[in-house]
Amino acid sequence: MPFYNVQGSIPPKRHTVFKKNNKILFEQHVSREGFSGIYSNMYHLSMPTELIKVGNFVKSKLEKASCKHKARHIKSYKIKKFGDPINSRMPILFNNDLIISLVHISKNMDYFFRNGHYDELFYVQYGNGVIKTNFGNLKYKKGDYIIIPKGTIYKINYESETKLLLVESVTSINSPKKYKNKFGQLLESSPYCERDIIIPILEKPINKKGEFTIKVRLEDGFQDYVYNHHPFDVVGWDGFYFPWIFNIKNFEPIVGSLHQPPSVHQTFESNNFVVCSFVSRLFDFHKDAIPSPYPHSNIDSDEFIFYSEGKFMSRSGIRGESITLHPMGLPHGPQPGKYESSIGKKGTEELAVMIDTFRPLYLTKSAIELSDKDYCLSWIK
């Protein structure tokens, strides 16, 4: 979320001498798009370049498990994989722009992590804990969207068992341009504002020497780097580049007299995909309104929906942690009887995360194994 923030102690001018206890501090410039995008300047007790060891590169390559073009119901609630926030990741869908995974945390990390090639967006299905980063700490809870830009060093300490939906994006994940004025401030008509954004709180710098492993995620695998000092030795930073949190229940739904298109639920955007939030809301109030979604064909996008909680009026056989995938071009919509039965209803209590991608999504072997093979025929009575 690009707005200016400052934490801890910083000098009056950039790129000037800055000392603590008569010892010089080391400035680190972290920026997007070379030197043309948003950036932050961080001030360290130790030089951030003091690398003492490079580990082996461990390959991790995704493969397409099926190219069959049909609607899917992926029962992610059946996933049994557990572990720490990194090794418990189970990719289910991907393309050249993003990777969608499920993460089931039952163990804390004994190392630090940095995603070197992807921005990360987590959605917290359940659980709570603390994400400790080099920008400060973020406490997470159920319903939080957690945005961690690439290059951020962090460690997740879970306090209760945690289930996450994860999107890794090649490009940055931002609030939609349509919600902002020319200065980058969220508009009055935006469904959320800056007050809803939680920013990291910088703790006291950790001045420790030793061996500190940072596992780095790269495009085709993982690389360990070992530094001679603790990475959270930051005394202060300022800028527009930092991790942040927005809770789905702070999204204010836009409603109308007739059924509104999914685009009114847009929450984030990136290159070639958008993220939308379906939240509890009043239904359409025209006297002849049909609250249920109308059958539609997304000619240019694949539609992914993660059903978080509540009752979903247009679908049967769906429960919390169900995932549906409706590929581009195929007509889909309410299942038999749902269209008619929605007439006269006043509202809905639901939470769901939708991702529309503008390039086809490919399924992994795990997604195939979790799929209901007959879902594509569920529009027949």
mmCIF file of C-alpha atoms in Angstrom:
data_model
loop_
_atom_site.group_PDB
_atom_site.id
_atom_site.type_symbol
_atom_site.label_atom_id
_atom_site.label_comp_id
_atom_site.label_asym_id
_atom_site.label_seq_id
_atom_site.Cartn_x
_atom_site.Cartn_y
_atom_site.Cartn_z
ATOM 1 C CA MET A 1 0.000 0.000 0.000
ATOM 2 C CA PRO A 2 2.033 2.987 -1.177
ATOM 3 C CA PHE A 3 1.763 5.728 1.419
ATOM 4 C CA TYR A 4 4.594 7.268 3.385
ATOM 5 C CA ASN A 5 5.516 5.721 6.725
ATOM 6 C CA VAL A 6 8.378 6.179 9.172
ATOM 7 C CA GLN A 7 9.465 3.908 12.036
ATOM 8 C CA GLY A 8 12.291 4.220 14.564
ATOM 9 C CA SER A 9 15.201 6.650 14.166
ATOM 10 C CA ILE A 10 16.296 8.120 10.830
ATOM 11 C CA PRO A 11 18.660 10.979 9.892
ATOM 12 C CA PRO A 12 17.311 14.366 8.731
ATOM 13 C CA LYS A 13 18.722 13.822 5.219
ATOM 14 C CA ARG A 14 19.147 10.725 3.060
ATOM 15 C CA HIS A 15 22.619 9.382 2.284
ATOM 16 C CA THR A 16 24.316 11.285 5.107
ATOM 17 C CA VAL A 17 26.341 10.276 8.174
ATOM 18 C CA PHE A 18 24.096 8.699 10.830
ATOM 19 C CA LYS A 19 25.501 7.367 14.102
ATOM 20 C CA LYS A 20 24.321 5.553 17.211
ATOM 21 C CA ASN A 21 26.596 5.484 20.280
ATOM 22 C CA ASN A 22 29.310 7.058 18.100
ATOM 23 C CA LYS A 23 29.160 4.124 15.659
ATOM 24 C CA ILE A 24 28.130 4.714 12.086
ATOM 25 C CA LEU A 25 24.903 3.086 10.874
ATOM 26 C CA PHE A 26 24.522 1.578 7.421
ATOM 27 C CA GLU A 27 21.844 2.773 5.028
ATOM 28 C CA GLN A 28 20.100 0.296 2.704
ATOM 29 C CA HIS A 29 17.953 1.532 -0.177
ATOM 30 C CA VAL A 30 15.178 -0.947 -1.105
ATOM 31 C CA SER A 31 13.321 -0.002 -4.293
ATOM 32 C CA ARG A 32 10.967 -1.260 -7.012
ATOM 33 C CA GLU A 33 11.433 -0.907 -10.773
ATOM 34 C CA GLY A 34 15.113 -0.050 -10.493
ATOM 35 C CA PHE A 35 15.206 3.434 -8.977
ATOM 36 C CA SER A 36 11.895 4.522 -10.542
ATOM 37 C CA GLY A 37 9.315 2.874 -8.263
ATOM 38 C CA ILE A 38 8.369 3.106 -4.606
ATOM 39 C CA TYR A 39 11.168 2.635 -2.074
ATOM 40 C CA SER A 40 12.206 2.695 1.565
ATOM 41 C CA ASN A 41 15.527 3.529 3.220
ATOM 42 C CA MET A 42 16.565 1.321 6.143
ATOM 43 C CA TYR A 43 19.306 1.955 8.728
ATOM 44 C CA HIS A 44 21.248 -1.052 10.081
ATOM 45 C CA LEU A 45 23.681 -1.679 12.909
ATOM 46 C CA SER A 46 25.667 -3.974 10.579
ATOM 47 C CA MET A 47 26.373 -3.820 6.869
ATOM 48 C CA PRO A 48 23.500 -5.802 5.226
ATOM 49 C CA THR A 49 25.936 -7.348 2.732
ATOM 50 C CA GLU A 50 27.965 -9.404 5.260
ATOM 51 C CA LEU A 51 27.363 -12.859 3.778
ATOM 52 C CA ILE A 52 29.516 -15.730 5.096
ATOM 53 C CA LYS A 53 28.080 -18.812 3.360
ATOM 54 C CA VAL A 54 25.946 -19.791 0.351
ATOM 55 C CA GLY A 55 24.111 -23.113 0.557
ATOM 56 C CA ASN A 56 23.103 -25.504 -2.200
ATOM 57 C CA PHE A 57 20.339 -24.593 -4.628
ATOM 58 C CA VAL A 58 17.290 -26.849 -4.184
ATOM 59 C CA LYS A 59 15.149 -27.104 -7.306
ATOM 60 C CA SER A 60 11.363 -26.758 -7.077
ATOM 61 C CA LYS A 61 9.610 -26.794 -10.432
ATOM 62 C CA LEU A 62 5.834 -26.832 -10.960
ATOM 63 C CA GLU A 63 4.400 -29.132 -13.603
ATOM 64 C CA LYS A 64 0.992 -29.140 -15.295
ATOM 65 C CA ALA A 65 -0.989 -32.186 -14.209
ATOM 66 C CA SER A 66 -3.940 -31.736 -16.551
ATOM 67 C CA CYS A 67 -4.928 -29.498 -19.440
ATOM 68 C CA LYS A 68 -8.566 -30.632 -19.530
ATOM 69 C CA HIS A 69 -10.737 -27.518 -19.890
ATOM 70 C CA LYS A 70 -13.607 -27.953 -17.414
ATOM 71 C CA ALA A 71 -15.060 -26.507 -14.208
ATOM 72 C CA ARG A 72 -13.508 -27.832 -10.998
ATOM 73 C CA HIS A 73 -14.340 -28.167 -7.313
ATOM 74 C CA ILE A 74 -11.119 -28.573 -5.322
ATOM 75 C CA LYS A 75 -11.735 -29.802 -1.775
ATOM 76 C CA SER A 76 -8.867 -28.038 -0.050
ATOM 77 C CA TYR A 77 -10.323 -28.885 3.373
ATOM 78 C CA LYS A 78 -8.999 -32.419 2.800
ATOM 79 C CA ILE A 79 -5.351 -31.326 2.714
ATOM 80 C CA LYS A 80 -3.304 -33.202 5.308
ATOM 81 C CA LYS A 81 0.071 -31.539 4.727
ATOM 82 C CA PHE A 82 1.399 -29.725 7.815
ATOM 83 C CA GLY A 83 4.678 -28.014 8.647
ATOM 84 C CA ASP A 84 6.281 -24.615 8.995
ATOM 85 C CA PRO A 85 5.099 -21.589 6.940
ATOM 86 C CA ILE A 86 7.451 -22.448 4.070
ATOM 87 C CA ASN A 87 7.679 -26.243 3.797
ATOM 88 C CA SER A 88 3.913 -26.733 4.291
ATOM 89 C CA ARG A 89 3.062 -24.806 1.124
ATOM 90 C CA MET A 90 1.054 -26.882 -1.341
ATOM 91 C CA PRO A 91 0.745 -25.296 -4.814
ATOM 92 C CA ILE A 92 -2.542 -26.099 -6.522
ATOM 93 C CA LEU A 93 -2.789 -23.696 -9.480
ATOM 94 C CA PHE A 94 -0.325 -21.567 -11.412
ATOM 95 C CA ASN A 95 0.528 -19.707 -14.602
ATOM 96 C CA ASN A 96 3.284 -17.330 -15.701
ATOM 97 C CA ASP A 97 1.923 -14.541 -13.484
ATOM 98 C CA LEU A 98 1.147 -16.226 -10.170
ATOM 99 C CA ILE A 99 1.149 -19.358 -8.033
ATOM 100 C CA ILE A 100 -1.802 -20.206 -5.754
ATOM 101 C CA SER A 101 -1.044 -22.431 -2.753
ATOM 102 C CA LEU A 102 -2.538 -23.600 0.536
ATOM 103 C CA VAL A 103 -0.426 -23.350 3.692
ATOM 104 C CA HIS A 104 -1.169 -25.274 6.912
ATOM 105 C CA ILE A 105 1.104 -24.088 9.730
ATOM 106 C CA SER A 106 1.709 -26.405 12.678
ATOM 107 C CA LYS A 107 5.357 -25.586 13.331
ATOM 108 C CA ASN A 108 7.413 -22.417 13.733
ATOM 109 C CA MET A 109 10.416 -21.500 11.598
ATOM 110 C CA ASP A 110 13.996 -21.843 12.867
ATOM 111 C CA TYR A 111 15.294 -19.694 9.991
ATOM 112 C CA PHE A 112 14.368 -16.482 8.173
ATOM 113 C CA PHE A 113 12.745 -16.262 4.747
ATOM 114 C CA ARG A 114 12.838 -13.874 1.818
ATOM 115 C CA ASN A 115 10.881 -14.281 -1.394
ATOM 116 C CA GLY A 116 13.286 -13.029 -4.023
ATOM 117 C CA HIS A 117 11.092 -13.353 -7.113
ATOM 118 C CA TYR A 118 7.464 -13.111 -5.961
ATOM 119 C CA ASP A 119 5.300 -10.713 -3.978
ATOM 120 C CA GLU A 120 3.130 -12.605 -1.503
ATOM 121 C CA LEU A 121 -0.526 -12.186 -0.567
ATOM 122 C CA PHE A 122 -1.810 -14.383 2.267
ATOM 123 C CA TYR A 123 -5.441 -14.773 3.301
ATOM 124 C CA VAL A 124 -5.863 -16.115 6.850
ATOM 125 C CA GLN A 125 -8.612 -18.748 6.911
ATOM 126 C CA TYR A 126 -8.021 -19.353 10.620
ATOM 127 C CA GLY A 127 -5.313 -18.969 13.234
ATOM 128 C CA ASN A 128 -3.313 -16.146 14.715
ATOM 129 C CA GLY A 129 0.296 -15.240 15.313
ATOM 130 C CA VAL A 130 3.026 -12.712 14.574
ATOM 131 C CA ILE A 131 4.932 -12.059 11.374
ATOM 132 C CA LYS A 132 8.316 -10.698 12.378
ATOM 133 C CA THR A 133 9.929 -8.720 9.553
ATOM 134 C CA ASN A 134 12.901 -6.446 9.021
ATOM 135 C CA PHE A 135 10.347 -3.587 8.874
ATOM 136 C CA GLY A 136 8.746 -4.554 12.197
ATOM 137 C CA ASN A 137 6.095 -6.914 13.533
ATOM 138 C CA LEU A 138 2.597 -7.588 12.211
ATOM 139 C CA LYS A 139 0.026 -9.492 14.264
ATOM 140 C CA TYR A 140 -2.314 -11.555 12.102
ATOM 141 C CA LYS A 141 -5.745 -13.068 12.754
ATOM 142 C CA LYS A 142 -8.628 -14.727 10.929
ATOM 143 C CA GLY A 143 -9.754 -12.840 7.829
ATOM 144 C CA ASP A 144 -6.542 -10.869 7.355
ATOM 145 C CA TYR A 145 -5.033 -10.237 3.965
ATOM 146 C CA ILE A 146 -1.262 -10.012 4.497
ATOM 147 C CA ILE A 147 0.752 -8.347 1.739
ATOM 148 C CA ILE A 148 4.495 -9.039 1.857
ATOM 149 C CA PRO A 149 6.407 -7.413 -1.012
ATOM 150 C CA LYS A 150 9.296 -9.340 -2.525
ATOM 151 C CA GLY A 151 12.602 -8.702 -0.788
ATOM 152 C CA THR A 152 11.100 -8.549 2.716
ATOM 153 C CA ILE A 153 12.907 -10.734 5.272
ATOM 154 C CA TYR A 154 10.497 -12.381 7.693
ATOM 155 C CA LYS A 155 9.712 -15.203 10.082
ATOM 156 C CA ILE A 156 6.169 -16.321 11.003
ATOM 157 C CA ASN A 157 5.549 -17.326 14.616
ATOM 158 C CA TYR A 158 2.133 -18.954 14.820
ATOM 159 C CA GLU A 159 0.246 -18.904 18.143
ATOM 160 C CA SER A 160 -2.620 -21.159 17.073
ATOM 161 C CA GLU A 161 -2.863 -23.602 14.171
ATOM 162 C CA THR A 162 -3.031 -21.525 11.011
ATOM 163 C CA LYS A 163 -4.485 -22.168 7.542
ATOM 164 C CA LEU A 164 -3.590 -19.723 4.762
ATOM 165 C CA LEU A 165 -4.437 -19.168 1.130
ATOM 166 C CA LEU A 166 -1.290 -17.872 -0.596
ATOM 167 C CA VAL A 167 -0.831 -16.006 -3.864
ATOM 168 C CA GLU A 168 2.724 -15.515 -5.119
ATOM 169 C CA SER A 169 2.834 -12.849 -7.828
ATOM 170 C CA VAL A 170 5.606 -12.010 -10.282
ATOM 171 C CA THR A 171 4.549 -8.342 -10.104
ATOM 172 C CA SER A 172 3.497 -6.151 -7.187
ATOM 173 C CA ILE A 173 0.066 -6.466 -5.542
ATOM 174 C CA ASN A 174 -1.618 -3.107 -4.952
ATOM 175 C CA SER A 175 -4.887 -1.409 -4.135
ATOM 176 C CA PRO A 176 -6.766 -0.818 -7.427
ATOM 177 C CA LYS A 177 -5.996 2.374 -9.350
ATOM 178 C CA LYS A 178 -9.727 3.022 -9.748
ATOM 179 C CA TYR A 179 -9.997 3.548 -5.977
ATOM 180 C CA LYS A 180 -7.266 6.228 -5.823
ATOM 181 C CA ASN A 181 -6.878 9.883 -6.762
ATOM 182 C CA LYS A 182 -3.898 11.193 -8.740
ATOM 183 C CA PHE A 183 -1.900 11.549 -5.507
ATOM 184 C CA GLY A 184 -2.391 7.883 -4.544
ATOM 185 C CA GLN A 185 -4.882 8.557 -1.723
ATOM 186 C CA LEU A 186 -7.868 6.226 -1.532
ATOM 187 C CA LEU A 187 -11.038 7.963 -2.720
ATOM 188 C CA GLU A 188 -14.187 8.608 -0.704
ATOM 189 C CA SER A 189 -15.902 6.064 -2.974
ATOM 190 C CA SER A 190 -13.320 3.354 -2.231
ATOM 191 C CA PRO A 191 -14.644 0.342 -0.249
ATOM 192 C CA TYR A 192 -11.768 0.770 2.221
ATOM 193 C CA CYS A 193 -9.425 3.539 3.321
ATOM 194 C CA GLU A 194 -5.988 4.061 4.844
ATOM 195 C CA ARG A 195 -7.427 3.768 8.369
ATOM 196 C CA ASP A 196 -8.126 0.096 7.639
ATOM 197 C CA ILE A 197 -4.467 -0.639 6.844
ATOM 198 C CA ILE A 198 -2.268 -2.168 9.563
ATOM 199 C CA ILE A 199 1.415 -1.344 9.233
ATOM 200 C CA PRO A 200 4.409 -3.044 10.901
ATOM 201 C CA ILE A 201 5.636 -1.827 14.288
ATOM 202 C CA LEU A 202 9.417 -1.683 14.513
ATOM 203 C CA GLU A 203 10.858 -3.264 17.658
ATOM 204 C CA LYS A 204 14.265 -2.529 19.194
ATOM 205 C CA PRO A 205 17.100 -3.558 16.853
ATOM 206 C CA ILE A 206 18.645 -6.955 17.552
ATOM 207 C CA ASN A 207 22.419 -6.592 17.773
ATOM 208 C CA LYS A 208 23.616 -10.195 17.564
ATOM 209 C CA LYS A 209 26.535 -11.812 15.770
ATOM 210 C CA GLY A 210 26.689 -15.456 14.722
ATOM 211 C CA GLU A 211 25.252 -17.470 11.832
ATOM 212 C CA PHE A 212 21.770 -16.506 10.632
ATOM 213 C CA THR A 213 20.196 -18.413 7.754
ATOM 214 C CA ILE A 214 17.880 -16.691 5.291
ATOM 215 C CA LYS A 215 16.106 -19.107 2.932
ATOM 216 C CA VAL A 216 15.460 -17.319 -0.348
ATOM 217 C CA ARG A 217 12.680 -18.318 -2.734
ATOM 218 C CA LEU A 218 13.700 -17.998 -6.377
ATOM 219 C CA GLU A 219 11.798 -18.742 -9.574
ATOM 220 C CA ASP A 220 12.841 -22.394 -9.805
ATOM 221 C CA GLY A 221 13.775 -23.267 -6.235
ATOM 222 C CA PHE A 222 15.331 -22.232 -2.932
ATOM 223 C CA GLN A 223 18.769 -20.971 -1.925
ATOM 224 C CA ASP A 224 20.119 -20.634 1.637
ATOM 225 C CA TYR A 225 22.274 -17.647 2.548
ATOM 226 C CA VAL A 226 24.065 -17.368 5.899
ATOM 227 C CA TYR A 227 24.909 -13.930 7.339
ATOM 228 C CA ASN A 228 27.107 -13.025 10.305
ATOM 229 C CA HIS A 229 24.501 -10.845 12.021
ATOM 230 C CA HIS A 230 20.807 -10.881 12.887
ATOM 231 C CA PRO A 231 18.732 -9.464 9.982
ATOM 232 C CA PHE A 232 16.459 -7.497 12.330
ATOM 233 C CA ASP A 233 19.171 -5.003 13.278
ATOM 234 C CA VAL A 234 17.208 -2.062 11.860
ATOM 235 C CA VAL A 235 17.119 1.106 14.004
ATOM 236 C CA GLY A 236 14.741 2.929 11.671
ATOM 237 C CA TRP A 237 13.317 3.207 8.191
ATOM 238 C CA ASP A 238 11.069 5.422 6.108
ATOM 239 C CA GLY A 239 9.346 5.202 2.745
ATOM 240 C CA PHE A 240 6.493 3.682 0.794
ATOM 241 C CA TYR A 241 7.741 0.088 0.641
ATOM 242 C CA PHE A 242 6.721 -2.229 3.506
ATOM 243 C CA PRO A 243 4.452 -5.191 4.362
ATOM 244 C CA TRP A 244 0.901 -4.484 5.528
ATOM 245 C CA ILE A 245 -2.416 -6.081 6.540
ATOM 246 C CA PHE A 246 -6.050 -5.467 5.575
ATOM 247 C CA ASN A 247 -8.887 -7.518 7.078
ATOM 248 C CA ILE A 248 -11.612 -8.750 4.733
ATOM 249 C CA LYS A 249 -14.332 -7.676 7.195
ATOM 250 C CA ASN A 250 -13.215 -4.061 6.759
ATOM 251 C CA PHE A 251 -14.204 -4.215 3.085
ATOM 252 C CA GLU A 252 -17.386 -2.134 2.713
ATOM 253 C CA PRO A 253 -19.562 -3.817 0.061
ATOM 254 C CA ILE A 254 -21.015 -1.855 -2.839
ATOM 255 C CA VAL A 255 -24.644 -2.766 -3.542
ATOM 256 C CA GLY A 256 -27.297 -1.596 -6.004
ATOM 257 C CA SER A 257 -30.931 -1.940 -6.960
ATOM 258 C CA LEU A 258 -29.925 -4.696 -9.411
ATOM 259 C CA HIS A 259 -27.225 -7.354 -9.181
ATOM 260 C CA GLN A 260 -23.757 -5.815 -9.294
ATOM 261 C CA PRO A 261 -20.900 -7.382 -11.291
ATOM 262 C CA PRO A 262 -17.990 -8.992 -9.406
ATOM 263 C CA SER A 263 -15.763 -6.014 -10.250
ATOM 264 C CA VAL A 264 -17.423 -3.979 -7.455
ATOM 265 C CA HIS A 265 -15.854 -6.441 -5.005
ATOM 266 C CA GLN A 266 -12.316 -5.827 -6.284
ATOM 267 C CA THR A 267 -9.819 -5.481 -3.430
ATOM 268 C CA PHE A 268 -6.362 -5.764 -5.028
ATOM 269 C CA GLU A 269 -4.828 -5.741 -8.487
ATOM 270 C CA SER A 270 -1.649 -6.964 -10.105
ATOM 271 C CA ASN A 271 -0.448 -7.528 -13.642
ATOM 272 C CA ASN A 272 -2.858 -9.977 -15.325
ATOM 273 C CA PHE A 273 -5.008 -10.752 -12.274
ATOM 274 C CA VAL A 274 -7.302 -9.163 -9.686
ATOM 275 C CA VAL A 275 -8.425 -10.222 -6.200
ATOM 276 C CA CYS A 276 -12.013 -9.637 -5.022
ATOM 277 C CA SER A 277 -13.706 -10.021 -1.618
ATOM 278 C CA PHE A 278 -17.272 -11.304 -1.271
ATOM 279 C CA VAL A 279 -18.510 -10.236 2.153
ATOM 280 C CA SER A 280 -21.818 -10.161 4.037
ATOM 281 C CA ARG A 281 -24.106 -7.604 2.408
ATOM 282 C CA LEU A 282 -27.675 -6.608 1.590
ATOM 283 C CA PHE A 283 -29.047 -7.899 -1.674
ATOM 284 C CA ASP A 284 -30.455 -5.903 -4.581
ATOM 285 C CA PHE A 285 -33.513 -3.813 -3.759
ATOM 286 C CA HIS A 286 -35.335 -3.413 -7.099
ATOM 287 C CA LYS A 287 -38.841 -4.905 -6.737
ATOM 288 C CA ASP A 288 -38.100 -7.496 -9.451
ATOM 289 C CA ALA A 289 -34.427 -8.063 -8.626
ATOM 290 C CA ILE A 290 -32.877 -11.524 -8.815
ATOM 291 C CA PRO A 291 -30.126 -11.524 -6.163
ATOM 292 C CA SER A 292 -28.406 -14.633 -7.487
ATOM 293 C CA PRO A 293 -25.590 -14.133 -10.010
ATOM 294 C CA TYR A 294 -26.746 -14.482 -13.601
ATOM 295 C CA PRO A 295 -25.174 -17.187 -15.782
ATOM 296 C CA HIS A 296 -22.080 -15.735 -17.407
ATOM 297 C CA SER A 297 -19.064 -16.569 -19.543
ATOM 298 C CA ASN A 298 -15.761 -14.926 -18.660
ATOM 299 C CA ILE A 299 -14.266 -14.912 -22.147
ATOM 300 C CA ASP A 300 -10.887 -13.520 -21.087
ATOM 301 C CA SER A 301 -10.399 -14.748 -17.519
ATOM 302 C CA ASP A 302 -10.297 -17.845 -15.335
ATOM 303 C CA GLU A 303 -12.379 -17.500 -12.154
ATOM 304 C CA PHE A 304 -10.968 -18.947 -8.913
ATOM 305 C CA ILE A 305 -13.058 -18.732 -5.715
ATOM 306 C CA PHE A 306 -11.964 -19.774 -2.227
ATOM 307 C CA TYR A 307 -15.061 -20.159 -0.036
ATOM 308 C CA SER A 308 -14.060 -19.036 3.444
ATOM 309 C CA GLU A 309 -17.271 -19.216 5.476
ATOM 310 C CA GLY A 310 -21.039 -18.741 5.392
ATOM 311 C CA LYS A 311 -23.824 -19.886 3.079
ATOM 312 C CA PHE A 312 -23.243 -19.548 -0.654
ATOM 313 C CA MET A 313 -26.595 -19.098 -2.334
ATOM 314 C CA SER A 314 -25.532 -19.924 -5.897
ATOM 315 C CA ARG A 315 -23.767 -23.206 -5.154
ATOM 316 C CA SER A 316 -24.634 -26.576 -3.648
ATOM 317 C CA GLY A 317 -22.109 -29.065 -2.308
ATOM 318 C CA ILE A 318 -19.802 -26.219 -1.299
ATOM 319 C CA ARG A 319 -18.429 -25.720 2.223
ATOM 320 C CA GLY A 320 -15.721 -23.728 3.971
ATOM 321 C CA GLU A 321 -12.329 -24.158 2.251
ATOM 322 C CA SER A 322 -13.926 -25.386 -0.973
ATOM 323 C CA ILE A 323 -12.353 -23.952 -4.121
ATOM 324 C CA THR A 324 -14.060 -23.616 -7.494
ATOM 325 C CA LEU A 325 -12.345 -22.975 -10.802
ATOM 326 C CA HIS A 326 -14.398 -21.854 -13.794
ATOM 327 C CA PRO A 327 -12.120 -21.599 -16.854
ATOM 328 C CA MET A 328 -12.433 -18.795 -19.367
ATOM 329 C CA GLY A 329 -15.157 -19.136 -21.964
ATOM 330 C CA LEU A 330 -17.290 -21.769 -20.228
ATOM 331 C CA PRO A 331 -20.744 -20.529 -19.151
ATOM 332 C CA HIS A 332 -21.370 -20.982 -15.444
ATOM 333 C CA GLY A 333 -23.628 -19.587 -12.760
ATOM 334 C CA PRO A 334 -26.195 -20.707 -10.191
ATOM 335 C CA GLN A 335 -26.843 -24.416 -9.958
ATOM 336 C CA PRO A 336 -30.359 -25.837 -10.512
ATOM 337 C CA GLY A 337 -33.005 -24.102 -8.394
ATOM 338 C CA LYS A 338 -30.619 -21.530 -6.896
ATOM 339 C CA TYR A 339 -31.526 -18.792 -9.405
ATOM 340 C CA GLU A 340 -35.250 -18.956 -8.627
ATOM 341 C CA SER A 341 -34.899 -19.543 -4.887
ATOM 342 C CA SER A 342 -32.857 -16.362 -4.429
ATOM 343 C CA ILE A 343 -35.808 -14.126 -5.380
ATOM 344 C CA GLY A 344 -37.044 -12.132 -2.403
ATOM 345 C CA LYS A 345 -34.008 -12.768 -0.201
ATOM 346 C CA LYS A 346 -32.717 -9.685 1.601
ATOM 347 C CA GLY A 347 -29.056 -10.429 2.222
ATOM 348 C CA THR A 348 -26.228 -12.910 2.539
ATOM 349 C CA GLU A 349 -23.742 -13.905 5.228
ATOM 350 C CA GLU A 350 -20.641 -15.087 3.405
ATOM 351 C CA LEU A 351 -16.918 -14.618 3.029
ATOM 352 C CA ALA A 352 -15.082 -15.653 -0.122
ATOM 353 C CA VAL A 353 -11.929 -14.665 -1.994
ATOM 354 C CA MET A 354 -12.068 -14.535 -5.783
ATOM 355 C CA ILE A 355 -9.053 -14.356 -8.088
ATOM 356 C CA ASP A 356 -9.667 -13.600 -11.757
ATOM 357 C CA THR A 357 -6.629 -14.335 -13.917
ATOM 358 C CA PHE A 358 -6.267 -13.071 -17.469
ATOM 359 C CA ARG A 359 -4.160 -16.030 -18.535
ATOM 360 C CA PRO A 360 -5.220 -19.681 -18.093
ATOM 361 C CA LEU A 361 -4.482 -21.412 -14.792
ATOM 362 C CA TYR A 362 -2.836 -24.834 -14.730
ATOM 363 C CA LEU A 363 -3.577 -27.482 -12.120
ATOM 364 C CA THR A 364 -0.942 -29.332 -10.119
ATOM 365 C CA LYS A 365 -1.145 -33.021 -9.257
ATOM 366 C CA SER A 366 -2.325 -32.077 -5.743
ATOM 367 C CA ALA A 367 -5.246 -30.097 -7.182
ATOM 368 C CA ILE A 368 -6.310 -33.051 -9.343
ATOM 369 C CA GLU A 369 -6.206 -35.416 -6.364
ATOM 370 C CA LEU A 370 -8.435 -33.066 -4.334
ATOM 371 C CA SER A 371 -10.965 -32.481 -7.137
ATOM 372 C CA ASP A 372 -14.576 -33.643 -7.393
ATOM 373 C CA LYS A 373 -14.571 -35.282 -10.828
ATOM 374 C CA ASP A 374 -18.330 -34.758 -11.314
ATOM 375 C CA TYR A 375 -18.512 -31.055 -10.413
ATOM 376 C CA CYS A 376 -18.449 -29.980 -14.070
ATOM 377 C CA LEU A 377 -21.805 -31.773 -14.542
ATOM 378 C CA SER A 378 -23.495 -30.213 -11.493
ATOM 379 C CA TRP A 379 -25.678 -27.849 -13.548
ATOM 380 C CA ILE A 380 -27.840 -30.787 -14.655
ATOM 381 C CA LYS A 381 -30.806 -31.482 -12.367
#
